[in-house]
Amino acid sequence: MTGPAPLLVADAVERTYSLGKDVTVPALRGVSFAVDRGDYVAIVGASGSGKSTLLNLLGALDRPTAGHVRYEGRDVRDLDDGELAELRNTRIGFVFQSFQLLPRMTARDNVALPLVYASTAPRQRRARAEAALESVGLADRMEHRPTELSGGQQQRVAIARALVTEPALVLADEPTGNLDTVTGEEIMRLLERLQAERGTALVVITHERGIAARASRLIELRDGRVVPDAAARSGR
Ligand SMILES: Nc1ncnc2c1ncn2[C@@H]1O[C@H](COP(=O)(O)OP(=O)(O)O)[C@@H](O)[C@H]1O
Ligand SMILES: [Mg+2]
């Protein structure tokens, strides 16, 4: 009766932050949805609505206070630290607003880093990092350090780093937030092309309605809950 499990499931996910003994912040109050292989999902909502909290939970960077996150049918709660690290390092790629590249490393070494954690042999790391940089249009910037690159180029390096392990899922938290409109548009087109060509599921947080409109599904958060209207529209 049941088919293969979806790639990723959030099931009644709650996350409450504690700020000392008596103060708690309910950042997520019961969020449920599924992401299938190859999906393109946009998460929108006002500042403070819980978007980053949700993305961190989807990426197994954090654990829910209540509810479950399941990756290919496995509850993230049941994974030990080694299994969690492996999930994050080999199956999920992350792209952040602030790029988060290591400043002393070349573009090539930044991109190769996830393969170090995945225990790939050095020669292969180099070849795969170079291929990933080529795929984002940076074949001529392998030896550059982040400070020697524009914002858009730095985000391309970050995208190459996210893709170098060939993950099933890329999670992006406002990837265009530090870029001008034109460069931001280029970065989104790049993420969308890679999602379409590689069949990588893409979940992207964005403030920009234009981007959200191109996704195949839209999840709107308000005060830690999914707005029902947006959930209905996402069925289109
Ligand atoms: N580490 C934290 N400790 C305490 N409160 C937090 C923490 N991170 C986020 N919050 C609070 O949780 C709510 C949701 O935050 P966040 O997920 O960052 O929202 P968004 O990404 O939509 O702007 C906000 O009220 C925020 O202040
Ligand atoms: Mg945020």
mmCIF file of C-alpha atoms and ligand atoms in Angstrom:
data_model
loop_
_atom_site.group_PDB
_atom_site.id
_atom_site.type_symbol
_atom_site.label_atom_id
_atom_site.label_comp_id
_atom_site.label_asym_id
_atom_site.label_seq_id
_atom_site.Cartn_x
_atom_site.Cartn_y
_atom_site.Cartn_z
ATOM 1 C CA MET A 1 0.000 0.000 0.000
ATOM 2 C CA THR A 2 2.672 2.481 0.929
ATOM 3 C CA GLY A 3 5.141 3.656 -1.712
ATOM 4 C CA PRO A 4 8.715 4.696 -1.020
ATOM 5 C CA ALA A 5 9.039 7.265 1.745
ATOM 6 C CA PRO A 6 9.268 10.925 0.634
ATOM 7 C CA LEU A 7 12.727 12.413 0.669
ATOM 8 C CA LEU A 8 11.958 14.604 3.651
ATOM 9 C CA VAL A 9 8.990 14.868 6.002
ATOM 10 C CA ALA A 10 8.260 17.430 8.697
ATOM 11 C CA ASP A 11 5.607 15.969 10.962
ATOM 12 C CA ALA A 12 4.020 18.300 13.546
ATOM 13 C CA VAL A 13 7.398 19.918 14.145
ATOM 14 C CA GLU A 14 7.690 22.269 17.110
ATOM 15 C CA ARG A 15 10.740 24.169 18.250
ATOM 16 C CA THR A 16 10.762 26.220 21.398
ATOM 17 C CA TYR A 17 13.869 28.144 22.386
ATOM 18 C CA SER A 18 14.585 28.601 26.083
ATOM 19 C CA LEU A 19 15.968 31.934 27.182
ATOM 20 C CA GLY A 20 16.648 31.188 30.791
ATOM 21 C CA LYS A 21 14.313 29.612 33.298
ATOM 22 C CA ASP A 22 10.988 31.318 32.658
ATOM 23 C CA VAL A 23 11.257 32.706 29.152
ATOM 24 C CA THR A 24 10.564 30.528 26.147
ATOM 25 C CA VAL A 25 10.135 31.451 22.493
ATOM 26 C CA PRO A 26 7.849 29.151 20.500
ATOM 27 C CA ALA A 27 9.501 29.559 17.090
ATOM 28 C CA LEU A 28 7.624 26.681 15.396
ATOM 29 C CA ARG A 29 4.217 25.529 16.588
ATOM 30 C CA GLY A 30 3.419 22.374 14.636
ATOM 31 C CA VAL A 31 4.612 22.401 11.026
ATOM 32 C CA SER A 32 3.924 19.493 8.669
ATOM 33 C CA PHE A 33 4.777 18.986 5.004
ATOM 34 C CA ALA A 34 6.726 16.672 2.730
ATOM 35 C CA VAL A 35 9.436 17.258 0.152
ATOM 36 C CA ASP A 36 9.754 14.739 -2.667
ATOM 37 C CA ARG A 37 12.865 13.934 -4.679
ATOM 38 C CA GLY A 38 13.493 16.708 -7.185
ATOM 39 C CA ASP A 39 10.953 19.079 -5.592
ATOM 40 C CA TYR A 40 11.404 22.858 -5.644
ATOM 41 C CA VAL A 41 9.873 24.344 -2.510
ATOM 42 C CA ALA A 42 9.947 28.013 -1.502
ATOM 43 C CA ILE A 43 9.507 29.017 2.148
ATOM 44 C CA VAL A 44 8.293 32.569 2.680
ATOM 45 C CA GLY A 45 7.185 34.601 5.683
ATOM 46 C CA ALA A 46 7.973 37.732 7.649
ATOM 47 C CA SER A 47 11.169 38.105 9.615
ATOM 48 C CA GLY A 48 10.876 36.076 12.809
ATOM 49 C CA SER A 49 8.194 33.740 11.445
ATOM 50 C CA GLY A 50 10.421 30.680 11.944
ATOM 51 C CA LYS A 51 11.929 30.114 8.485
ATOM 52 C CA SER A 52 15.558 29.651 9.532
ATOM 53 C CA THR A 53 14.522 27.566 12.521
ATOM 54 C CA LEU A 54 12.612 25.283 10.145
ATOM 55 C CA LEU A 55 15.485 25.029 7.674
ATOM 56 C CA ASN A 56 17.935 24.125 10.432
ATOM 57 C CA LEU A 57 15.602 21.337 11.519
ATOM 58 C CA LEU A 58 15.168 20.101 7.933
ATOM 59 C CA GLY A 59 18.950 20.002 7.595
ATOM 60 C CA ALA A 60 19.440 18.063 10.832
ATOM 61 C CA LEU A 61 21.451 20.969 12.253
ATOM 62 C CA ASP A 62 18.988 21.130 15.164
ATOM 63 C CA ARG A 63 16.437 18.825 16.798
ATOM 64 C CA PRO A 64 12.713 19.550 17.209
ATOM 65 C CA THR A 65 11.274 20.120 20.676
ATOM 66 C CA ALA A 66 8.296 18.005 19.568
ATOM 67 C CA GLY A 67 7.314 16.257 16.354
ATOM 68 C CA HIS A 68 9.518 14.514 13.847
ATOM 69 C CA VAL A 69 11.763 15.150 10.873
ATOM 70 C CA ARG A 70 12.158 12.082 8.678
ATOM 71 C CA TYR A 71 14.780 11.773 6.013
ATOM 72 C CA GLU A 72 14.046 8.940 3.538
ATOM 73 C CA GLY A 73 11.760 7.453 6.176
ATOM 74 C CA ARG A 74 14.312 7.574 9.000
ATOM 75 C CA ASP A 75 13.516 9.730 12.003
ATOM 76 C CA VAL A 76 16.423 12.134 12.477
ATOM 77 C CA ARG A 77 15.832 11.734 16.226
ATOM 78 C CA ASP A 78 17.000 8.117 15.993
ATOM 79 C CA LEU A 79 20.333 8.875 14.307
ATOM 80 C CA ASP A 80 23.487 8.923 16.416
ATOM 81 C CA ASP A 81 26.038 11.728 16.034
ATOM 82 C CA GLY A 82 28.031 9.857 13.387
ATOM 83 C CA GLU A 83 24.943 9.105 11.321
ATOM 84 C CA LEU A 84 23.792 12.725 11.640
ATOM 85 C CA ALA A 85 27.175 13.998 10.468
ATOM 86 C CA GLU A 86 27.107 11.618 7.534
ATOM 87 C CA LEU A 87 23.587 12.725 6.590
ATOM 88 C CA ARG A 88 24.587 16.388 6.684
ATOM 89 C CA ASN A 89 27.891 15.877 4.909
ATOM 90 C CA THR A 90 26.847 13.595 2.090
ATOM 91 C CA ARG A 91 23.084 13.870 1.503
ATOM 92 C CA ILE A 92 22.309 17.537 2.165
ATOM 93 C CA GLY A 93 23.900 20.685 0.738
ATOM 94 C CA PHE A 94 23.584 24.036 2.526
ATOM 95 C CA VAL A 95 23.660 27.543 1.062
ATOM 96 C CA PHE A 96 23.499 30.547 3.404
ATOM 97 C CA GLN A 97 22.886 34.271 2.955
ATOM 98 C CA SER A 98 26.388 35.029 4.236
ATOM 99 C CA PHE A 99 28.127 32.433 1.982
ATOM 100 C CA GLN A 100 30.125 31.040 4.935
ATOM 101 C CA LEU A 101 33.284 30.289 2.990
ATOM 102 C CA LEU A 102 36.567 29.798 4.823
ATOM 103 C CA PRO A 103 38.558 32.994 4.122
ATOM 104 C CA ARG A 104 42.054 31.507 4.009
ATOM 105 C CA MET A 105 41.172 28.767 1.558
ATOM 106 C CA THR A 106 41.024 28.944 -2.226
ATOM 107 C CA ALA A 107 37.710 28.419 -3.995
ATOM 108 C CA ARG A 108 38.857 24.905 -4.898
ATOM 109 C CA ASP A 109 39.700 23.983 -1.311
ATOM 110 C CA ASN A 110 36.445 25.469 0.011
ATOM 111 C CA VAL A 111 34.483 23.365 -2.463
ATOM 112 C CA ALA A 112 36.521 20.227 -1.703
ATOM 113 C CA LEU A 113 35.954 20.507 2.051
ATOM 114 C CA PRO A 114 32.764 18.384 2.282
ATOM 115 C CA LEU A 115 34.663 15.623 0.479
ATOM 116 C CA VAL A 116 37.323 15.692 3.198
ATOM 117 C CA TYR A 117 34.611 14.877 5.726
ATOM 118 C CA ALA A 118 33.296 12.220 3.336
ATOM 119 C CA SER A 119 36.801 10.645 3.243
ATOM 120 C CA THR A 120 37.233 11.005 -0.514
ATOM 121 C CA ALA A 121 40.826 10.528 -1.777
ATOM 122 C CA PRO A 122 42.741 13.806 -2.344
ATOM 123 C CA ARG A 123 43.107 13.496 -6.116
ATOM 124 C CA GLN A 124 39.412 12.774 -6.504
ATOM 125 C CA ARG A 125 38.530 15.680 -4.214
ATOM 126 C CA ARG A 126 40.437 18.040 -6.438
ATOM 127 C CA ALA A 127 38.852 16.712 -9.638
ATOM 128 C CA ARG A 128 35.340 16.845 -8.225
ATOM 129 C CA ALA A 129 35.811 20.329 -6.752
ATOM 130 C CA GLU A 130 37.040 21.581 -10.119
ATOM 131 C CA ALA A 131 34.080 19.985 -11.921
ATOM 132 C CA ALA A 132 31.671 21.579 -9.438
ATOM 133 C CA LEU A 133 33.296 25.005 -9.901
ATOM 134 C CA GLU A 134 33.061 24.586 -13.673
ATOM 135 C CA SER A 135 29.355 23.772 -13.371
ATOM 136 C CA VAL A 136 28.742 27.119 -11.633
ATOM 137 C CA GLY A 137 30.790 29.052 -14.197
ATOM 138 C CA LEU A 138 33.940 29.561 -12.094
ATOM 139 C CA ALA A 139 36.489 27.455 -13.985
ATOM 140 C CA ASP A 140 38.776 30.492 -14.067
ATOM 141 C CA ARG A 141 38.575 31.252 -10.337
ATOM 142 C CA MET A 142 39.854 28.010 -8.747
ATOM 143 C CA GLU A 143 42.817 29.652 -6.981
ATOM 144 C CA HIS A 144 40.997 32.742 -5.749
ATOM 145 C CA ARG A 145 40.271 33.318 -2.092
ATOM 146 C CA PRO A 146 36.836 34.599 -1.023
ATOM 147 C CA THR A 147 38.062 38.199 -0.562
ATOM 148 C CA GLU A 148 39.255 38.131 -4.172
ATOM 149 C CA LEU A 149 35.748 37.301 -5.430
ATOM 150 C CA SER A 150 32.549 39.318 -5.815
ATOM 151 C CA GLY A 151 29.506 38.490 -3.680
ATOM 152 C CA GLY A 152 27.864 36.658 -6.556
ATOM 153 C CA GLN A 153 31.028 34.668 -7.209
ATOM 154 C CA GLN A 154 31.329 33.794 -3.517
ATOM 155 C CA GLN A 155 27.772 32.487 -3.545
ATOM 156 C CA ARG A 156 28.605 30.423 -6.656
ATOM 157 C CA VAL A 157 31.505 28.878 -4.738
ATOM 158 C CA ALA A 158 29.112 28.117 -1.875
ATOM 159 C CA ILE A 159 26.692 26.488 -4.321
ATOM 160 C CA ALA A 160 29.509 24.388 -5.802
ATOM 161 C CA ARG A 161 30.423 23.339 -2.250
ATOM 162 C CA ALA A 162 26.789 22.401 -1.582
ATOM 163 C CA LEU A 163 26.648 20.270 -4.730
ATOM 164 C CA VAL A 164 30.052 18.603 -4.705
ATOM 165 C CA THR A 165 28.812 15.573 -2.752
ATOM 166 C CA GLU A 166 25.857 15.228 -5.169
ATOM 167 C CA PRO A 167 23.298 15.550 -2.374
ATOM 168 C CA ALA A 168 19.635 14.636 -2.808
ATOM 169 C CA LEU A 169 18.615 17.891 -1.120
ATOM 170 C CA VAL A 170 19.873 21.479 -1.158
ATOM 171 C CA LEU A 171 18.665 23.831 1.586
ATOM 172 C CA ALA A 172 19.188 27.543 0.958
ATOM 173 C CA ASP A 173 18.490 30.252 3.571
ATOM 174 C CA GLU A 174 17.966 33.578 1.754
ATOM 175 C CA PRO A 175 20.771 32.846 -0.732
ATOM 176 C CA THR A 176 20.241 36.170 -2.513
ATOM 177 C CA GLY A 177 19.862 38.263 0.650
ATOM 178 C CA ASN A 178 23.334 39.829 0.434
ATOM 179 C CA LEU A 179 23.306 40.330 -3.342
ATOM 180 C CA ASP A 180 22.001 43.025 -5.668
ATOM 181 C CA THR A 181 18.851 42.211 -7.636
ATOM 182 C CA VAL A 182 20.554 41.224 -10.887
ATOM 183 C CA THR A 183 23.159 39.023 -9.188
ATOM 184 C CA GLY A 184 20.491 37.514 -6.948
ATOM 185 C CA GLU A 185 18.472 36.610 -10.005
ATOM 186 C CA GLU A 186 21.528 34.918 -11.560
ATOM 187 C CA ILE A 187 22.097 32.917 -8.390
ATOM 188 C CA MET A 188 18.472 31.764 -8.301
ATOM 189 C CA ARG A 189 18.599 30.767 -11.988
ATOM 190 C CA LEU A 190 21.738 28.780 -11.235
ATOM 191 C CA LEU A 191 20.128 26.959 -8.297
ATOM 192 C CA GLU A 192 17.035 26.288 -10.416
ATOM 193 C CA ARG A 193 19.106 24.960 -13.321
ATOM 194 C CA LEU A 194 21.008 22.601 -11.042
ATOM 195 C CA GLN A 195 17.759 21.440 -9.432
ATOM 196 C CA ALA A 196 16.245 20.734 -12.858
ATOM 197 C CA GLU A 197 19.323 19.113 -14.403
ATOM 198 C CA ARG A 198 20.390 17.001 -11.454
ATOM 199 C CA GLY A 199 17.000 16.257 -9.934
ATOM 200 C CA THR A 200 18.228 17.676 -6.630
ATOM 201 C CA ALA A 201 15.386 18.750 -4.349
ATOM 202 C CA LEU A 202 15.697 22.471 -3.566
ATOM 203 C CA VAL A 203 14.160 24.122 -0.509
ATOM 204 C CA VAL A 204 14.812 27.848 -0.498
ATOM 205 C CA ILE A 205 13.867 30.552 1.982
ATOM 206 C CA THR A 206 13.247 33.839 0.247
ATOM 207 C CA HIS A 207 11.732 37.263 0.791
ATOM 208 C CA GLU A 208 11.274 37.735 -2.930
ATOM 209 C CA ARG A 209 7.806 36.935 -4.199
ATOM 210 C CA GLY A 210 9.103 36.544 -7.763
ATOM 211 C CA ILE A 211 11.330 33.683 -6.697
ATOM 212 C CA ALA A 212 8.594 32.133 -4.606
ATOM 213 C CA ALA A 213 6.278 32.219 -7.629
ATOM 214 C CA ARG A 214 8.672 30.085 -9.702
ATOM 215 C CA ALA A 215 8.895 27.287 -7.138
ATOM 216 C CA SER A 216 6.616 24.319 -7.656
ATOM 217 C CA ARG A 217 5.367 24.654 -4.083
ATOM 218 C CA LEU A 218 5.076 27.511 -1.638
ATOM 219 C CA ILE A 219 5.065 27.232 2.137
ATOM 220 C CA GLU A 220 4.227 30.430 3.962
ATOM 221 C CA LEU A 221 5.026 30.664 7.663
ATOM 222 C CA ARG A 222 3.352 33.051 10.048
ATOM 223 C CA ASP A 223 4.207 33.027 13.758
ATOM 224 C CA GLY A 224 5.605 29.523 13.524
ATOM 225 C CA ARG A 225 2.706 27.977 11.623
ATOM 226 C CA VAL A 226 2.042 27.207 7.960
ATOM 227 C CA VAL A 227 -0.521 29.635 6.535
ATOM 228 C CA PRO A 228 -3.359 27.431 5.180
ATOM 229 C CA ASP A 229 -4.011 29.569 2.078
ATOM 230 C CA ALA A 230 -0.442 29.167 0.919
ATOM 231 C CA ALA A 231 -0.644 25.418 1.546
ATOM 232 C CA ALA A 232 -3.720 25.237 -0.710
ATOM 233 C CA ARG A 233 -2.040 27.313 -3.445
ATOM 234 C CA SER A 234 0.987 25.075 -3.292
ATOM 235 C CA GLY A 235 -1.110 22.251 -4.783
ATOM 236 C CA ARG A 236 -1.161 23.999 -8.150
HETATM 237 N N1 LIG B 1 18.844 30.659 19.016
HETATM 238 C C1 LIG B 1 17.713 31.278 19.346
HETATM 239 N N2 LIG B 1 17.404 31.523 20.646
HETATM 240 C C2 LIG B 1 16.261 32.129 20.996
HETATM 241 N N3 LIG B 1 15.322 32.555 20.123
HETATM 242 C C3 LIG B 1 15.574 32.347 18.814
HETATM 243 C C4 LIG B 1 16.774 31.714 18.353
HETATM 244 N N4 LIG B 1 16.735 31.639 17.010
HETATM 245 C C5 LIG B 1 15.573 32.214 16.644
HETATM 246 N N5 LIG B 1 14.871 32.638 17.714
HETATM 247 C C6 LIG B 1 13.544 33.272 17.704
HETATM 248 O O1 LIG B 1 12.651 32.379 17.051
HETATM 249 C C7 LIG B 1 11.781 33.083 16.175
HETATM 250 C C8 LIG B 1 11.984 32.587 14.739
HETATM 251 O O2 LIG B 1 13.280 32.947 14.308
HETATM 252 P P1 LIG B 1 13.860 32.548 12.873
HETATM 253 O O3 LIG B 1 13.612 31.095 12.644
HETATM 254 O O4 LIG B 1 15.254 33.022 12.800
HETATM 255 O O5 LIG B 1 12.910 33.386 11.902
HETATM 256 P P2 LIG B 1 13.107 33.872 10.396
HETATM 257 O O6 LIG B 1 14.226 33.065 9.795
HETATM 258 O O7 LIG B 1 11.790 33.608 9.744
HETATM 259 O O8 LIG B 1 13.408 35.324 10.443
HETATM 260 C C9 LIG B 1 12.086 34.558 16.369
HETATM 261 O O9 LIG B 1 11.200 35.060 17.322
HETATM 262 C C10 LIG B 1 13.512 34.542 16.905
HETATM 263 O O10 LIG B 1 13.752 35.672 17.690
HETATM 264 MG MG MG B 2 16.009 33.658 8.894
#
